[in-house]
Each structure stands twice: as C-alpha cells, then as structure tokens.
C-alpha cells in the first residue's frame, strides 16, 4: 500500500508541476518539501522519518531560551518596555543615532525653543524666518522618505520582531514535550 501511495503522490506532483505549477497549493507543497529536506540536513537530527521528534530538538530550544533571556531582559528595559514613555525614549534615541549629523542638526533646530529663539533674534521678517524653518522641515521629511531611512525601518522591524520572539512563552512549549516539566523561572529554587 505504501508503494501505491508514493506512486500516486509522484504522479500527482508530476501533473501539478506540468499543468498547474503556478497554483498556490503546488507552491505550498514545494515549500513544505524544501523545508523537510532542510530539516533532514540539520545535525544533530531533530526528527525521524516517521515524524517522531528527537530529544535534540527541545534541547536546542532550551539552549536558545537560555541565550535569549539576557537579550529579552535588555529589550524589556529599553525599546520593548511596557512603559510607553521608556519605549518611545529609546526608540527616539535609536532613531537619532541613525540620522546623519546634518539631519540631526536640522532636527535640533526645529525644537520650539530654537524656533522661538530664531524668530526673536533674527533681523529678518518673521514670515521669512518661518518660511526658512518650513524649508528645513521639508528637508527632514524628504530624508525620511529616502532609501537609507527605508533600510532603517527594516532594522527597527527586525528589532521589534526579536523582542516578540524573546517574549515567546517557552515554558508552555517545553511542557508540550514533557508534561512533568516545571518552570523554575521566577521561583526560588
């Protein structure tokens, strides 16, 4: 029976490849097949051919958990803090670090205090000073749409994705492998 199932699957894949290679189901099947092949190549092996998960998989997850715990603590104290003010402060700080010096100087000149000072100390017409400040602001907005800033957005997205990954509840996941698993995190042991 196993031989006939494999033969049928082979012909189904062949017909799907020939006649419907752009179908979403075929692409999904191909993607899953590629994932299975890449999982087979991992050393030490994490599962057997019959789908049984080997002990090295949860052991690897536990190592990942131990490695990311300090990263999680750091992120929770800074950019991923539950206190919105702290989180925004560090996000703003990182944003300013990414900006070139010229853009930081322009951004610094657009604070309320600097703009007020420029209006009071300038010998020019106030309308002209405000117009110049508007041009400076337009330069900052133009830089925010630049490709350099788009790559910075990708870095921020990856940083927040890392924070989400670090917040994953590994303890309940470990319990899936061993019902007797007791989390020691946060307990006096």
Coordinates of C-alpha atoms in Angstrom, one line a residue:
X1 CA 0.0 0.0 0.0
X2 CA 2.9 2.4 0.8
X3 CA 4.3 1.9 -2.7
X4 CA 1.0 2.7 -4.4
X5 CA 0.6 5.8 -2.2
X6 CA 4.1 7.0 -3.2
X7 CA 3.4 6.3 -6.8
X8 CA 0.1 8.2 -6.7
X9 CA 1.8 11.1 -5.0
X10 CA 4.5 11.1 -7.6
X11 CA 2.0 11.3 -10.5
X12 CA 0.0 14.0 -8.7
X13 CA 3.1 16.1 -8.2
X14 CA 4.1 15.5 -11.8
X15 CA 0.8 16.6 -13.2
X16 CA 0.7 19.6 -10.8
X17 CA 4.2 20.5 -12.0
X18 CA 3.3 20.2 -15.7
X19 CA -0.2 21.8 -15.7
X20 CA -0.5 23.9 -12.5
X21 CA 2.9 25.0 -11.4
X22 CA 1.7 28.4 -10.5
X23 CA -1.1 27.2 -8.3
X24 CA -0.8 28.2 -4.6
X25 CA -1.3 24.6 -3.5
X26 CA 1.7 23.4 -5.6
X27 CA 3.9 26.3 -4.3
X28 CA 2.9 25.4 -0.8
X29 CA 3.7 21.7 -1.3
X30 CA 7.0 22.6 -2.9
X31 CA 7.8 24.9 0.0
X32 CA 7.0 22.2 2.6
X33 CA 9.0 19.7 0.7
X34 CA 12.0 22.0 0.7
X35 CA 11.6 22.6 4.5
X36 CA 11.5 18.9 5.1
X37 CA 14.7 18.5 3.1
X38 CA 16.4 21.3 5.1
X39 CA 15.3 19.8 8.4
X40 CA 16.8 16.4 7.4
X41 CA 20.2 18.0 6.9
X42 CA 20.3 19.5 10.4
X43 CA 23.0 18.0 12.7
X44 CA 22.2 16.6 15.2
X45 CA 18.9 15.3 13.7
X46 CA 15.8 16.7 15.2
X47 CA 13.2 14.3 13.9
X48 CA 13.0 10.8 12.4
X49 CA 11.4 10.0 9.0
X50 CA 8.2 8.8 10.7
X51 CA 7.8 12.3 12.2
X52 CA 8.9 11.5 15.7
X53 CA 10.7 14.4 17.3
X54 CA 14.0 13.5 18.8
X55 CA 15.4 14.9 22.1
X56 CA 17.8 17.2 20.4
X57 CA 15.0 19.5 19.3
X58 CA 13.7 20.5 22.7
X59 CA 17.3 20.6 24.0
X60 CA 18.2 23.1 21.2
X61 CA 15.1 25.1 22.1
X62 CA 16.2 25.2 25.7
X63 CA 19.7 26.5 24.7
X64 CA 18.0 29.2 22.6
X65 CA 15.9 30.1 25.6
X66 CA 19.0 30.4 27.8
X67 CA 20.8 32.5 25.2
X68 CA 17.9 35.0 24.6
X69 CA 17.0 35.5 28.2
X70 CA 19.5 38.3 28.7
X71 CA 18.5 39.8 25.4
X72 CA 14.9 39.7 26.5
X73 CA 15.7 41.5 29.8
X74 CA 17.6 44.2 27.9
X75 CA 14.9 44.7 25.4
X76 CA 12.2 44.8 28.1
X77 CA 14.2 47.5 29.9
X78 CA 14.6 49.6 26.8
X79 CA 12.8 49.6 23.5
X80 CA 10.2 46.9 24.3
X81 CA 9.4 48.3 27.8
X82 CA 5.8 48.1 28.9
X83 CA 6.1 51.7 30.0
X84 CA 5.3 53.6 26.8
X85 CA 7.4 56.6 27.7
X86 CA 10.6 54.5 28.2
X87 CA 10.0 52.6 25.0
X88 CA 9.5 55.8 23.0
X89 CA 12.5 57.4 24.6
X90 CA 14.8 54.6 23.5
X91 CA 13.1 54.4 20.0
X92 CA 13.8 58.1 19.6
X93 CA 17.3 57.7 20.8
X94 CA 18.0 54.9 18.2
X95 CA 16.3 57.0 15.5
X96 CA 18.6 59.9 16.2
X97 CA 21.6 57.7 16.2
X98 CA 20.7 56.6 12.7
X99 CA 20.3 60.1 11.3
X100 CA 23.4 61.7 9.7
X101 CA 24.9 64.6 11.6
X102 CA 23.4 67.2 9.2
X103 CA 19.9 65.8 9.7
X104 CA 20.3 65.8 13.5
X105 CA 21.4 69.4 13.4
X106 CA 18.4 70.4 11.3
X107 CA 16.1 68.4 13.6
X108 CA 17.6 70.0 16.7
X109 CA 17.0 73.4 15.2
X110 CA 13.3 72.7 14.8
X111 CA 12.5 72.4 18.5
X112 CA 10.1 75.0 19.9
X113 CA 12.8 76.8 21.9
X114 CA 15.2 77.0 18.9
X115 CA 12.5 78.2 16.6
X116 CA 11.3 80.9 19.1
X117 CA 14.9 82.0 19.5
X118 CA 15.4 82.2 15.8
X119 CA 12.3 84.4 15.5
X120 CA 13.3 86.8 18.3
X121 CA 17.0 87.2 17.4
X122 CA 16.7 87.4 13.6
X123 CA 16.7 90.7 11.9
X124 CA 14.7 89.3 9.0
X125 CA 11.0 89.4 8.6
X126 CA 9.3 86.8 10.9
X127 CA 7.4 85.4 7.8
X128 CA 10.7 84.8 6.1
X129 CA 12.2 83.0 9.2
X130 CA 9.1 80.8 9.4
X131 CA 9.4 80.1 5.7
X132 CA 13.1 79.0 6.1
X133 CA 12.1 76.8 9.0
X134 CA 9.5 75.2 6.8
X135 CA 12.2 74.5 4.2
X136 CA 14.3 72.9 6.8
X137 CA 11.4 70.8 7.9
X138 CA 10.8 69.7 4.3
X139 CA 14.4 68.6 4.1
X140 CA 13.9 66.4 7.1
X141 CA 10.7 64.9 5.7
X142 CA 12.5 64.3 2.4
X143 CA 15.2 62.4 4.2
X144 CA 12.6 60.3 6.0
X145 CA 11.4 59.1 2.6
X146 CA 14.9 58.2 1.4
X147 CA 16.1 54.7 0.7
X148 CA 18.6 55.0 3.7
X149 CA 15.6 55.6 6.0
X150 CA 13.7 52.7 4.5
X151 CA 16.6 50.3 5.4
X152 CA 16.5 51.8 8.9
X153 CA 12.8 50.9 9.1
X154 CA 13.7 47.3 8.3
X155 CA 16.2 47.3 11.1
X156 CA 13.6 48.6 13.5
X157 CA 11.1 46.0 12.3
X158 CA 13.7 43.3 12.9
X159 CA 14.4 44.7 16.4
X160 CA 10.7 44.5 17.3
X161 CA 10.4 41.1 15.8
X162 CA 13.3 40.0 18.0
X163 CA 11.5 41.4 21.0
X164 CA 8.4 39.5 20.0
X165 CA 10.5 36.3 19.7
X166 CA 12.1 36.9 23.1
X167 CA 8.6 37.2 24.6
X168 CA 7.6 33.8 23.4
X169 CA 6.4 31.5 26.2
X170 CA 9.0 28.8 26.0
X171 CA 7.8 27.2 29.3
X172 CA 4.5 26.1 27.9
X173 CA 6.2 24.9 24.8
X174 CA 8.7 22.8 26.8
X175 CA 5.7 21.3 28.7
X176 CA 4.4 20.0 25.3
X177 CA 7.4 17.7 25.2
X178 CA 7.5 16.8 28.8
X179 CA 4.2 17.0 30.8
X180 CA 6.2 16.8 34.0
X181 CA 8.2 19.9 33.1
X182 CA 8.2 22.5 35.8
X183 CA 9.3 26.0 35.0
X184 CA 11.9 27.4 37.5
X185 CA 11.8 30.9 36.2
X186 CA 10.7 33.4 38.8
X187 CA 10.8 30.8 41.6
X188 CA 13.2 30.3 44.5
X189 CA 14.9 27.0 43.8

